[in-house]
mmCIF file of C-alpha atoms in Angstrom:
data_model
loop_
_atom_site.group_PDB
_atom_site.id
_atom_site.type_symbol
_atom_site.label_atom_id
_atom_site.label_comp_id
_atom_site.label_asym_id
_atom_site.label_seq_id
_atom_site.Cartn_x
_atom_site.Cartn_y
_atom_site.Cartn_z
ATOM 1 C CA UNK A 847 137.225 80.877 35.823
ATOM 2 C CA UNK A 848 137.351 79.933 39.356
ATOM 3 C CA UNK A 849 140.633 81.281 40.652
ATOM 4 C CA UNK A 850 143.179 77.998 41.344
ATOM 5 C CA UNK A 851 146.732 77.718 41.618
ATOM 6 C CA UNK A 852 148.405 75.001 39.784
ATOM 7 C CA UNK A 853 151.491 73.409 40.970
ATOM 8 C CA UNK A 854 154.497 71.454 39.148
ATOM 9 C CA UNK A 855 157.944 70.834 40.527
ATOM 10 C CA UNK A 856 160.828 69.758 38.430
ATOM 11 C CA UNK A 857 163.099 67.960 41.351
ATOM 12 C CA UNK A 858 166.149 68.024 39.068
ATOM 13 C CA UNK A 859 165.939 71.376 37.942
ATOM 14 C CA UNK A 860 165.166 72.770 41.658
ATOM 15 C CA UNK A 861 162.415 74.523 40.038
ATOM 16 C CA UNK A 862 158.784 74.863 41.266
ATOM 17 C CA UNK A 863 156.276 76.741 38.920
ATOM 18 C CA UNK A 864 152.741 77.666 40.180
ATOM 19 C CA UNK A 865 150.464 78.668 37.947
ATOM 20 C CA UNK A 866 147.931 81.066 39.256
ATOM 21 C CA UNK A 867 144.564 81.152 37.398
ATOM 22 C CA UNK A 868 141.105 83.851 37.572
ATOM 23 C CA UNK A 869 140.905 86.502 40.098
ATOM 24 C CA UNK A 870 143.316 85.986 42.865
ATOM 25 C CA UNK A 871 141.988 86.533 46.398
ATOM 26 C CA UNK A 872 144.638 87.233 49.290
ATOM 27 C CA UNK A 873 142.788 83.954 50.663
ATOM 28 C CA UNK A 874 143.703 82.259 47.029
ATOM 29 C CA UNK A 875 147.144 83.136 46.863
ATOM 30 C CA UNK A 876 147.805 82.173 50.866
ATOM 31 C CA UNK A 877 146.160 78.791 49.962
ATOM 32 C CA UNK A 878 148.385 78.520 46.845
ATOM 33 C CA UNK A 879 151.324 79.285 49.049
ATOM 34 C CA UNK A 880 150.562 76.564 51.455
ATOM 35 C CA UNK A 881 150.083 73.500 49.007
ATOM 36 C CA UNK A 882 153.862 74.748 46.935
ATOM 37 C CA UNK A 883 155.513 74.711 50.578
ATOM 38 C CA UNK A 884 153.723 71.836 51.879
ATOM 39 C CA UNK A 885 154.832 69.365 48.637
ATOM 40 C CA UNK A 886 157.288 66.818 49.324
ATOM 41 C CA UNK A 887 159.160 67.732 46.440
ATOM 42 C CA UNK A 888 159.652 71.515 47.322
ATOM 43 C CA UNK A 889 162.745 72.301 49.435
ATOM 44 C CA UNK A 890 165.141 75.080 50.385
ATOM 45 C CA UNK A 891 166.967 74.441 47.014
ATOM 46 C CA UNK A 892 163.755 74.735 45.023
ATOM 47 C CA UNK A 893 163.667 78.193 42.802
ATOM 48 C CA UNK A 894 160.174 79.381 42.103
ATOM 49 C CA UNK A 895 158.276 80.887 39.387
ATOM 50 C CA UNK A 896 154.958 82.596 40.416
ATOM 51 C CA UNK A 897 152.784 82.641 36.754
ATOM 52 C CA UNK A 898 150.199 85.087 36.526
ATOM 53 C CA UNK A 899 149.487 85.614 33.104
ATOM 54 C CA UNK A 900 146.304 83.924 33.589
ATOM 55 C CA UNK A 901 145.328 85.893 37.000
ATOM 56 C CA UNK A 902 144.579 89.339 37.924
ATOM 57 C CA UNK A 903 145.538 90.426 41.639
ATOM 58 C CA UNK A 904 142.382 91.201 43.517
ATOM 59 C CA UNK A 905 143.797 92.514 46.864
ATOM 60 C CA UNK A 906 144.740 95.479 48.556
ATOM 61 C CA UNK A 907 148.521 96.936 48.916
ATOM 62 C CA UNK A 908 147.887 95.857 52.727
ATOM 63 C CA UNK A 909 147.002 92.311 51.959
ATOM 64 C CA UNK A 910 149.824 91.893 49.386
ATOM 65 C CA UNK A 911 151.962 93.290 52.759
ATOM 66 C CA UNK A 912 150.143 90.545 54.451
ATOM 67 C CA UNK A 913 150.876 88.125 52.058
ATOM 68 C CA UNK A 914 154.474 88.540 51.489
ATOM 69 C CA UNK A 915 155.056 88.540 55.390
ATOM 70 C CA UNK A 916 153.496 85.273 55.566
ATOM 71 C CA UNK A 917 156.041 83.710 52.750
ATOM 72 C CA UNK A 918 158.674 85.702 54.745
ATOM 73 C CA UNK A 919 157.619 83.904 57.919
ATOM 74 C CA UNK A 920 157.489 80.683 56.033
ATOM 75 C CA UNK A 921 160.815 80.691 53.678
ATOM 76 C CA UNK A 922 162.940 82.106 56.973
ATOM 77 C CA UNK A 923 166.381 82.315 55.782
ATOM 78 C CA UNK A 924 166.377 79.591 52.920
ATOM 79 C CA UNK A 925 168.325 80.244 50.010
ATOM 80 C CA UNK A 926 164.977 80.012 47.318
ATOM 81 C CA UNK A 927 165.126 82.547 44.411
ATOM 82 C CA UNK A 928 161.729 83.874 42.989
ATOM 83 C CA UNK A 929 160.599 85.390 39.585
ATOM 84 C CA UNK A 930 157.328 86.395 39.193
ATOM 85 C CA UNK A 931 155.376 86.851 35.368
ATOM 86 C CA UNK A 932 152.845 89.537 36.108
ATOM 87 C CA UNK A 933 150.812 90.307 32.639
ATOM 88 C CA UNK A 934 150.051 93.867 33.507
ATOM 89 C CA UNK A 935 151.661 97.040 35.400
ATOM 90 C CA UNK A 936 149.117 97.163 38.300
ATOM 91 C CA UNK A 937 149.776 93.542 38.784
ATOM 92 C CA UNK A 938 153.472 94.038 38.621
ATOM 93 C CA UNK A 939 153.456 96.960 40.663
ATOM 94 C CA UNK A 940 151.864 94.503 43.277
ATOM 95 C CA UNK A 941 154.505 91.666 42.309
ATOM 96 C CA UNK A 942 157.406 94.293 42.888
ATOM 97 C CA UNK A 943 156.120 95.469 46.336
ATOM 98 C CA UNK A 944 155.649 91.602 47.607
ATOM 99 C CA UNK A 945 159.377 90.931 46.418
ATOM 100 C CA UNK A 946 160.787 94.177 48.202
ATOM 101 C CA UNK A 947 158.507 93.066 51.387
ATOM 102 C CA UNK A 948 159.141 89.435 51.545
ATOM 103 C CA UNK A 949 163.265 89.560 50.670
ATOM 104 C CA UNK A 950 162.664 87.701 47.507
ATOM 105 C CA UNK A 951 164.073 90.400 45.101
ATOM 106 C CA UNK A 952 165.899 88.852 42.000
ATOM 107 C CA UNK A 953 167.573 91.448 40.019
ATOM 108 C CA UNK A 954 167.397 91.105 36.371
ATOM 109 C CA UNK A 955 166.431 87.113 36.998
ATOM 110 C CA UNK A 956 166.434 87.259 32.751
ATOM 111 C CA UNK A 957 169.669 88.852 32.317
ATOM 112 C CA UNK A 958 172.670 87.532 31.062
ATOM 113 C CA UNK A 959 173.975 85.784 34.737
ATOM 114 C CA UNK A 960 170.360 85.608 35.885
ATOM 115 C CA UNK A 961 168.637 82.116 36.856
ATOM 116 C CA UNK A 962 166.015 82.224 35.129
ATOM 117 C CA UNK A 963 167.790 82.947 31.809
ATOM 118 C CA UNK A 964 169.964 79.925 32.616
ATOM 119 C CA UNK A 965 166.723 77.975 32.785
ATOM 120 C CA UNK A 966 165.471 79.373 29.031
ATOM 121 C CA UNK A 967 168.926 78.553 27.018
#
């Protein structure tokens, strides 16, 4: 499968979902982020779910750091929250690294008071 990202935004729920497919390189990750952030329906109140269920991250730790720094620079001090769905331990670990570096940490986003849990109730 050719690596790509599909984006859907629900303005009423202030939610964007970026579905990733295939073996994602740093360039493909950044292309997806650029497409999301340039979408006219995306703003600083839009929460983000990054779904890696059908993808694998083909990046080094250094490349993930670059990606996180890039996103941090674009988002600045916005109030966007992020949840990442990762299918395996390696992608989960890289995703947590991204969240820590970018400042997009959502402590227990699916818990009782977590915003993701509110979406699926």
